PDB file of C-alpha atoms in Angstrom:
ATOM      1  CA  GLY A   1     -46.700-157.280  54.901  1.00  0.00           C
ATOM      2  CA  GLN A   2     -44.028-159.523  54.396  1.00  0.00           C
ATOM      3  CA  GLN A   3     -40.788-158.618  54.863  1.00  0.00           C
ATOM      4  CA  LEU A   4     -37.711-157.805  52.614  1.00  0.00           C
ATOM      5  CA  ASN A   5     -34.731-159.211  51.551  1.00  0.00           C
ATOM      6  CA  GLN A   6     -32.383-156.395  52.761  1.00  0.00           C
ATOM      7  CA  SER A   7     -28.404-156.893  52.735  1.00  0.00           C
ATOM      8  CA  PRO A   8     -26.270-156.353  54.000  1.00  0.00           C
ATOM      9  CA  GLN A   9     -27.268-156.290  57.416  1.00  0.00           C
ATOM     10  CA  SER A  10     -24.328-154.424  58.779  1.00  0.00           C
ATOM     11  CA  MET A  11     -21.201-152.513  57.434  1.00  0.00           C
ATOM     12  CA  PHE A  12     -18.125-151.317  59.186  1.00  0.00           C
ATOM     13  CA  ILE A  13     -17.026-148.201  56.468  1.00  0.00           C
ATOM     14  CA  GLN A  14     -13.986-145.333  56.389  1.00  0.00           C
ATOM     15  CA  GLU A  15     -15.103-142.513  56.394  1.00  0.00           C
ATOM     16  CA  GLY A  16     -14.519-141.221  52.138  1.00  0.00           C
ATOM     17  CA  GLU A  17     -16.110-144.232  51.054  1.00  0.00           C
ATOM     18  CA  ASP A  18     -18.694-145.150  48.897  1.00  0.00           C
ATOM     19  CA  VAL A  19     -21.742-147.192  50.124  1.00  0.00           C
ATOM     20  CA  SER A  20     -23.775-149.438  49.023  1.00  0.00           C
ATOM     21  CA  MET A  21     -27.201-151.477  49.920  1.00  0.00           C
ATOM     22  CA  ASN A  22     -29.942-153.467  48.564  1.00  0.00           C
ATOM     23  CA  CYS A  23     -33.556-155.147  48.965  1.00  0.00           C
ATOM     24  CA  THR A  24     -34.905-157.633  47.414  1.00  0.00           C
ATOM     25  CA  SER A  25     -38.494-158.887  47.320  1.00  0.00           C
ATOM     26  CA  SER A  26     -40.541-161.663  46.071  1.00  0.00           C
ATOM     27  CA  SER A  27     -43.274-159.595  45.424  1.00  0.00           C
ATOM     28  CA  ILE A  28     -43.434-156.368  42.417  1.00  0.00           C
ATOM     29  CA  PHE A  29     -44.378-152.775  44.566  1.00  0.00           C
ATOM     30  CA  ASN A  30     -45.141-150.201  42.940  1.00  0.00           C
ATOM     31  CA  THR A  31     -43.069-147.705  44.739  1.00  0.00           C
ATOM     32  CA  TRP A  32     -39.635-148.142  46.849  1.00  0.00           C
ATOM     33  CA  LEU A  33     -38.884-146.241  48.946  1.00  0.00           C
ATOM     34  CA  TRP A  34     -35.255-145.780  51.553  1.00  0.00           C
ATOM     35  CA  TYR A  35     -35.211-144.554  55.185  1.00  0.00           C
ATOM     36  CA  LYS A  36     -32.867-143.524  57.719  1.00  0.00           C
ATOM     37  CA  GLN A  37     -33.366-144.307  61.697  1.00  0.00           C
ATOM     38  CA  ASP A  38     -31.426-142.094  64.285  1.00  0.00           C
ATOM     39  CA  PRO A  39     -31.978-144.652  67.400  1.00  0.00           C
ATOM     40  CA  GLY A  40     -34.796-143.160  68.854  1.00  0.00           C
ATOM     41  CA  GLU A  41     -36.286-141.179  66.330  1.00  0.00           C
ATOM     42  CA  GLY A  42     -38.218-142.491  64.071  1.00  0.00           C
ATOM     43  CA  PRO A  43     -37.651-143.355  59.676  1.00  0.00           C
ATOM     44  CA  VAL A  44     -36.806-140.389  57.727  1.00  0.00           C
ATOM     45  CA  LEU A  45     -37.587-140.433  54.281  1.00  0.00           C
ATOM     46  CA  LEU A  46     -34.356-140.383  52.200  1.00  0.00           C
ATOM     47  CA  ILE A  47     -35.741-141.270  49.187  1.00  0.00           C
ATOM     48  CA  ALA A  48     -38.739-142.026  46.654  1.00  0.00           C
ATOM     49  CA  LEU A  49     -39.483-143.871  43.916  1.00  0.00           C
ATOM     50  CA  TYR A  50     -42.058-144.252  41.869  1.00  0.00           C
ATOM     51  CA  LYS A  51     -41.286-145.505  38.262  1.00  0.00           C
ATOM     52  CA  ALA A  52     -39.094-148.781  37.592  1.00  0.00           C
ATOM     53  CA  GLY A  53     -36.048-148.525  36.578  1.00  0.00           C
ATOM     54  CA  GLU A  54     -35.397-145.098  37.839  1.00  0.00           C
ATOM     55  CA  LEU A  55     -32.554-143.706  39.199  1.00  0.00           C
ATOM     56  CA  THR A  56     -32.741-140.525  41.636  1.00  0.00           C
ATOM     57  CA  SER A  57     -30.388-138.746  43.254  1.00  0.00           C
ATOM     58  CA  ASN A  58     -30.572-136.644  46.365  1.00  0.00           C
ATOM     59  CA  GLY A  59     -27.087-135.030  47.888  1.00  0.00           C
ATOM     60  CA  ARG A  60     -24.560-137.696  48.093  1.00  0.00           C
ATOM     61  CA  LEU A  61     -27.547-140.556  47.822  1.00  0.00           C
ATOM     62  CA  THR A  62     -28.428-142.647  44.608  1.00  0.00           C
ATOM     63  CA  ALA A  63     -31.309-144.755  44.146  1.00  0.00           C
ATOM     64  CA  GLN A  64     -33.058-147.142  41.945  1.00  0.00           C
ATOM     65  CA  PHE A  65     -35.802-148.455  41.222  1.00  0.00           C
ATOM     66  CA  GLY A  66     -35.452-151.956  39.425  1.00  0.00           C
ATOM     67  CA  ILE A  67     -36.844-153.109  36.177  1.00  0.00           C
ATOM     68  CA  THR A  68     -38.512-155.966  37.157  1.00  0.00           C
ATOM     69  CA  ARG A  69     -40.087-154.044  40.397  1.00  0.00           C
ATOM     70  CA  LYS A  70     -39.035-156.419  42.505  1.00  0.00           C
ATOM     71  CA  ASP A  71     -35.619-154.789  43.830  1.00  0.00           C
ATOM     72  CA  SER A  72     -33.912-152.131  44.626  1.00  0.00           C
ATOM     73  CA  PHE A  73     -30.492-150.165  45.904  1.00  0.00           C
ATOM     74  CA  LEU A  74     -29.103-146.903  47.257  1.00  0.00           C
ATOM     75  CA  ASN A  75     -25.974-145.704  47.383  1.00  0.00           C
ATOM     76  CA  ILE A  76     -24.053-142.854  49.094  1.00  0.00           C
ATOM     77  CA  SER A  77     -20.802-141.768  48.032  1.00  0.00           C
ATOM     78  CA  ALA A  78     -18.065-139.942  49.939  1.00  0.00           C
ATOM     79  CA  SER A  79     -19.282-140.828  53.276  1.00  0.00           C
ATOM     80  CA  ILE A  80     -18.677-138.842  56.369  1.00  0.00           C
ATOM     81  CA  PRO A  81     -20.057-139.677  59.858  1.00  0.00           C
ATOM     82  CA  SER A  82     -23.350-138.047  60.152  1.00  0.00           C
ATOM     83  CA  ASP A  83     -24.778-141.182  57.942  1.00  0.00           C
ATOM     84  CA  VAL A  84     -24.551-143.408  61.014  1.00  0.00           C
ATOM     85  CA  GLY A  85     -28.065-144.503  61.427  1.00  0.00           C
ATOM     86  CA  ILE A  86     -30.005-147.570  60.130  1.00  0.00           C
ATOM     87  CA  TYR A  87     -31.258-147.498  56.423  1.00  0.00           C
ATOM     88  CA  PHE A  88     -34.581-149.230  55.724  1.00  0.00           C
ATOM     89  CA  CYS A  89     -35.599-149.826  52.346  1.00  0.00           C
ATOM     90  CA  ALA A  90     -39.526-150.436  52.292  1.00  0.00           C
ATOM     91  CA  GLY A  91     -41.894-151.474  49.282  1.00  0.00           C
ATOM     92  CA  GLN A  92     -45.235-150.045  48.784  1.00  0.00           C
ATOM     93  CA  TYR A  93     -48.122-151.792  47.071  1.00  0.00           C
ATOM     94  CA  ASP A  94     -51.911-150.715  47.968  1.00  0.00           C
ATOM     95  CA  TYR A  95     -50.494-147.524  50.326  1.00  0.00           C
ATOM     96  CA  LYS A  96     -49.254-150.762  52.379  1.00  0.00           C
ATOM     97  CA  LEU A  97     -45.289-150.661  53.585  1.00  0.00           C
ATOM     98  CA  SER A  98     -43.515-153.821  53.596  1.00  0.00           C
ATOM     99  CA  PHE A  99     -39.982-153.139  54.920  1.00  0.00           C
ATOM    100  CA  GLY A 100     -36.631-154.369  55.134  1.00  0.00           C
ATOM    101  CA  ALA A 101     -34.490-155.744  57.854  1.00  0.00           C
ATOM    102  CA  GLY A 102     -32.022-153.279  57.830  1.00  0.00           C
ATOM    103  CA  THR A 103     -29.056-151.684  57.048  1.00  0.00           C
ATOM    104  CA  THR A 104     -26.823-150.906  60.191  1.00  0.00           C
ATOM    105  CA  VAL A 105     -24.256-147.856  59.101  1.00  0.00           C
ATOM    106  CA  THR A 106     -20.919-147.295  60.930  1.00  0.00           C
ATOM    107  CA  VAL A 107     -18.154-144.780  60.006  1.00  0.00           C
ATOM    108  CA  ARG A 108     -14.669-145.399  61.008  1.00  0.00           C
ATOM    109  CA  ALA A 109     -13.209-142.043  61.844  1.00  0.00           C
TER     110      ALA A 109
ATOM    111  CA  GLY B   1     -40.967-133.433  52.890  1.00  0.00           C
ATOM    112  CA  ALA B   2     -44.148-133.139  55.329  1.00  0.00           C
ATOM    113  CA  VAL B   3     -43.736-133.438  58.756  1.00  0.00           C
ATOM    114  CA  VAL B   4     -45.469-135.874  61.473  1.00  0.00           C
ATOM    115  CA  SER B   5     -45.477-134.963  64.934  1.00  0.00           C
ATOM    116  CA  GLN B   6     -46.248-137.285  68.112  1.00  0.00           C
ATOM    117  CA  HIS B   7     -47.128-136.506  71.771  1.00  0.00           C
ATOM    118  CA  PRO B   8     -45.463-137.540  74.316  1.00  0.00           C
ATOM    119  CA  SER B   9     -42.179-138.675  72.524  1.00  0.00           C
ATOM    120  CA  ARG B  10     -42.030-140.835  76.036  1.00  0.00           C
ATOM    121  CA  VAL B  11     -44.365-142.200  78.960  1.00  0.00           C
ATOM    122  CA  ILE B  12     -44.085-144.014  81.405  1.00  0.00           C
ATOM    123  CA  CYS B  13     -47.523-146.262  82.575  1.00  0.00           C
ATOM    124  CA  LYS B  14     -48.414-148.017  85.650  1.00  0.00           C
ATOM    125  CA  SER B  15     -49.580-151.691  84.732  1.00  0.00           C
ATOM    126  CA  GLY B  16     -53.843-151.664  83.757  1.00  0.00           C
ATOM    127  CA  THR B  17     -53.659-147.797  83.102  1.00  0.00           C
ATOM    128  CA  SER B  18     -54.735-146.613  79.868  1.00  0.00           C
ATOM    129  CA  VAL B  19     -52.576-144.342  77.987  1.00  0.00           C
ATOM    130  CA  LYS B  20     -53.377-142.269  74.603  1.00  0.00           C
ATOM    131  CA  ILE B  21     -51.102-141.660  71.962  1.00  0.00           C
ATOM    132  CA  GLU B  22     -51.568-138.378  69.214  1.00  0.00           C
ATOM    133  CA  CYS B  23     -50.188-138.655  65.891  1.00  0.00           C
ATOM    134  CA  ARG B  24     -50.679-135.393  63.579  1.00  0.00           C
ATOM    135  CA  SER B  25     -49.767-134.517  60.287  1.00  0.00           C
ATOM    136  CA  LEU B  26     -48.638-131.090  60.755  1.00  0.00           C
ATOM    137  CA  ASP B  27     -48.285-129.945  56.745  1.00  0.00           C
ATOM    138  CA  PHE B  28     -50.078-131.636  55.058  1.00  0.00           C
ATOM    139  CA  GLN B  29     -53.604-133.560  54.852  1.00  0.00           C
ATOM    140  CA  ALA B  30     -53.699-137.248  56.035  1.00  0.00           C
ATOM    141  CA  THR B  31     -56.817-139.173  55.046  1.00  0.00           C
ATOM    142  CA  THR B  32     -54.731-142.287  55.910  1.00  0.00           C
ATOM    143  CA  MET B  33     -52.511-143.032  58.760  1.00  0.00           C
ATOM    144  CA  PHE B  34     -50.235-145.500  59.737  1.00  0.00           C
ATOM    145  CA  TRP B  35     -49.561-147.055  63.327  1.00  0.00           C
ATOM    146  CA  TYR B  36     -46.703-149.116  63.470  1.00  0.00           C
ATOM    147  CA  ARG B  37     -44.518-150.468  66.377  1.00  0.00           C
ATOM    148  CA  GLN B  38     -40.935-151.694  66.324  1.00  0.00           C
ATOM    149  CA  PHE B  39     -38.917-153.867  68.926  1.00  0.00           C
ATOM    150  CA  PRO B  40     -34.566-153.308  69.406  1.00  0.00           C
ATOM    151  CA  LYS B  41     -33.078-153.730  66.601  1.00  0.00           C
ATOM    152  CA  GLN B  42     -35.800-154.728  64.330  1.00  0.00           C
ATOM    153  CA  SER B  43     -37.982-153.451  61.503  1.00  0.00           C
ATOM    154  CA  LEU B  44     -41.423-152.057  62.336  1.00  0.00           C
ATOM    155  CA  MET B  45     -43.951-153.542  62.384  1.00  0.00           C
ATOM    156  CA  LEU B  46     -47.094-152.678  60.724  1.00  0.00           C
ATOM    157  CA  MET B  47     -50.094-152.729  63.382  1.00  0.00           C
ATOM    158  CA  ALA B  48     -53.176-150.736  61.806  1.00  0.00           C
ATOM    159  CA  THR B  49     -54.227-148.811  58.825  1.00  0.00           C
ATOM    160  CA  SER B  50     -56.724-145.818  59.842  1.00  0.00           C
ATOM    161  CA  ASN B  51     -58.649-143.324  57.588  1.00  0.00           C
ATOM    162  CA  GLU B  52     -60.020-140.375  58.175  1.00  0.00           C
ATOM    163  CA  GLY B  53     -63.844-140.748  59.377  1.00  0.00           C
ATOM    164  CA  SER B  54     -63.843-144.822  59.504  1.00  0.00           C
ATOM    165  CA  LYS B  55     -63.364-148.157  61.227  1.00  0.00           C
ATOM    166  CA  ALA B  56     -58.825-148.498  61.397  1.00  0.00           C
ATOM    167  CA  THR B  57     -58.074-152.326  59.763  1.00  0.00           C
ATOM    168  CA  TYR B  58     -55.780-154.058  61.955  1.00  0.00           C
ATOM    169  CA  GLU B  59     -53.431-156.542  61.202  1.00  0.00           C
ATOM    170  CA  GLN B  60     -53.410-159.798  61.841  1.00  0.00           C
ATOM    171  CA  GLY B  61     -52.468-160.999  65.546  1.00  0.00           C
ATOM    172  CA  VAL B  62     -53.101-157.296  66.643  1.00  0.00           C
ATOM    173  CA  GLU B  63     -56.037-156.824  69.237  1.00  0.00           C
ATOM    174  CA  LYS B  64     -58.265-154.084  68.222  1.00  0.00           C
ATOM    175  CA  ASP B  65     -59.822-154.062  71.575  1.00  0.00           C
ATOM    176  CA  LYS B  66     -56.160-153.261  73.601  1.00  0.00           C
ATOM    177  CA  PHE B  67     -54.764-150.711  70.448  1.00  0.00           C
ATOM    178  CA  LEU B  68     -57.657-148.761  69.894  1.00  0.00           C
ATOM    179  CA  ILE B  69     -57.665-146.188  67.105  1.00  0.00           C
ATOM    180  CA  ASN B  70     -59.297-142.935  66.315  1.00  0.00           C
ATOM    181  CA  HIS B  71     -58.440-140.619  63.559  1.00  0.00           C
ATOM    182  CA  ALA B  72     -61.113-138.354  63.961  1.00  0.00           C
ATOM    183  CA  SER B  73     -59.798-135.944  61.467  1.00  0.00           C
ATOM    184  CA  LEU B  74     -57.770-135.505  58.593  1.00  0.00           C
ATOM    185  CA  THR B  75     -54.642-134.423  60.632  1.00  0.00           C
ATOM    186  CA  LEU B  76     -54.935-136.348  63.625  1.00  0.00           C
ATOM    187  CA  SER B  77     -54.972-139.686  64.395  1.00  0.00           C
ATOM    188  CA  THR B  78     -54.194-141.250  67.961  1.00  0.00           C
ATOM    189  CA  LEU B  79     -53.750-144.684  69.396  1.00  0.00           C
ATOM    190  CA  THR B  80     -54.984-145.747  72.757  1.00  0.00           C
ATOM    191  CA  VAL B  81     -53.294-148.516  74.355  1.00  0.00           C
ATOM    192  CA  THR B  82     -56.352-149.786  76.712  1.00  0.00           C
ATOM    193  CA  SER B  83     -54.705-151.954  80.468  1.00  0.00           C
ATOM    194  CA  ALA B  84     -50.748-151.747  79.337  1.00  0.00           C
ATOM    195  CA  HIS B  85     -48.740-154.737  80.589  1.00  0.00           C
ATOM    196  CA  PRO B  86     -44.963-154.444  80.393  1.00  0.00           C
ATOM    197  CA  GLU B  87     -45.200-156.267  77.375  1.00  0.00           C
ATOM    198  CA  ASP B  88     -46.799-153.522  75.370  1.00  0.00           C
ATOM    199  CA  SER B  89     -43.789-151.748  76.237  1.00  0.00           C
ATOM    200  CA  SER B  90     -42.122-151.052  72.318  1.00  0.00           C
ATOM    201  CA  PHE B  91     -41.838-147.954  70.078  1.00  0.00           C
ATOM    202  CA  TYR B  92     -45.036-146.902  68.820  1.00  0.00           C
ATOM    203  CA  ILE B  93     -44.345-144.731  65.344  1.00  0.00           C
ATOM    204  CA  CYS B  94     -47.655-143.520  62.798  1.00  0.00           C
ATOM    205  CA  GLY B  95     -46.833-142.780  59.458  1.00  0.00           C
ATOM    206  CA  GLY B  96     -48.985-140.446  57.651  1.00  0.00           C
ATOM    207  CA  LEU B  97     -49.662-141.133  53.580  1.00  0.00           C
ATOM    208  CA  ALA B  98     -48.780-137.884  51.481  1.00  0.00           C
ATOM    209  CA  GLY B  99     -50.455-136.872  48.677  1.00  0.00           C
ATOM    210  CA  THR B 100     -47.337-138.421  46.353  1.00  0.00           C
ATOM    211  CA  ASP B 101     -48.101-141.402  47.875  1.00  0.00           C
ATOM    212  CA  THR B 102     -45.450-141.170  49.866  1.00  0.00           C
ATOM    213  CA  GLN B 103     -45.053-142.272  53.343  1.00  0.00           C
ATOM    214  CA  TYR B 104     -43.681-139.721  56.084  1.00  0.00           C
ATOM    215  CA  PHE B 105     -43.457-140.814  59.813  1.00  0.00           C
ATOM    216  CA  GLY B 106     -43.685-139.178  63.177  1.00  0.00           C
ATOM    217  CA  PRO B 107     -40.190-139.418  65.455  1.00  0.00           C
ATOM    218  CA  GLY B 108     -42.516-142.023  67.444  1.00  0.00           C
ATOM    219  CA  THR B 109     -43.165-141.949  71.073  1.00  0.00           C
ATOM    220  CA  ARG B 110     -41.514-144.401  73.872  1.00  0.00           C
ATOM    221  CA  LEU B 111     -43.743-146.943  75.911  1.00  0.00           C
ATOM    222  CA  THR B 112     -42.165-148.432  79.251  1.00  0.00           C
ATOM    223  CA  VAL B 113     -45.403-150.320  81.265  1.00  0.00           C
ATOM    224  CA  LEU B 114     -43.945-150.569  84.897  1.00  0.00           C
TER     225      LEU B 114
END
């Protein structure tokens, strides 16, 4: 599948700060998903979005499915040290996923 | 969320041998499972899609005779890397499609071919 445009590529944040990352695509998707991957582990699903315009929260995480179906963003509020990791967006069409390149988050204590 | 397991978590083998990796959906039935490989600092690359009881569909550039996939039941898919070579060393991840059309991933298998 195609690779989505995910930004930023990496970020250093202060503990307690809010974090934002986003993904854009030239194609439309039926579903947008956000995963977090720790070193040596498989990606873990954070949030799934199924409808254009949908805004969904999971604890300190909030994500939105863009109205054009070609973009999505993920916000993390009040970051903590365990938020360190690589975050991937994924767009799903016809059951296949296309992934962003990932955003590496490092938290400064 | 739905749980997917993989076995083994890591394997080291000699060049020329075959390695089998199992992927199981533990608390849901996955009519469709996916196999990915991931190189360091890169995203997941889809290798093939397997549907229970039928032949897998391979992505362009992935050799079906080298990466044998069997999806014999609704909870088990296997990937066999045949005649493995050092360039096959990678992190292999399976994904299972749950009823909500959401894909859940296994913890991955680190393959090292000497």
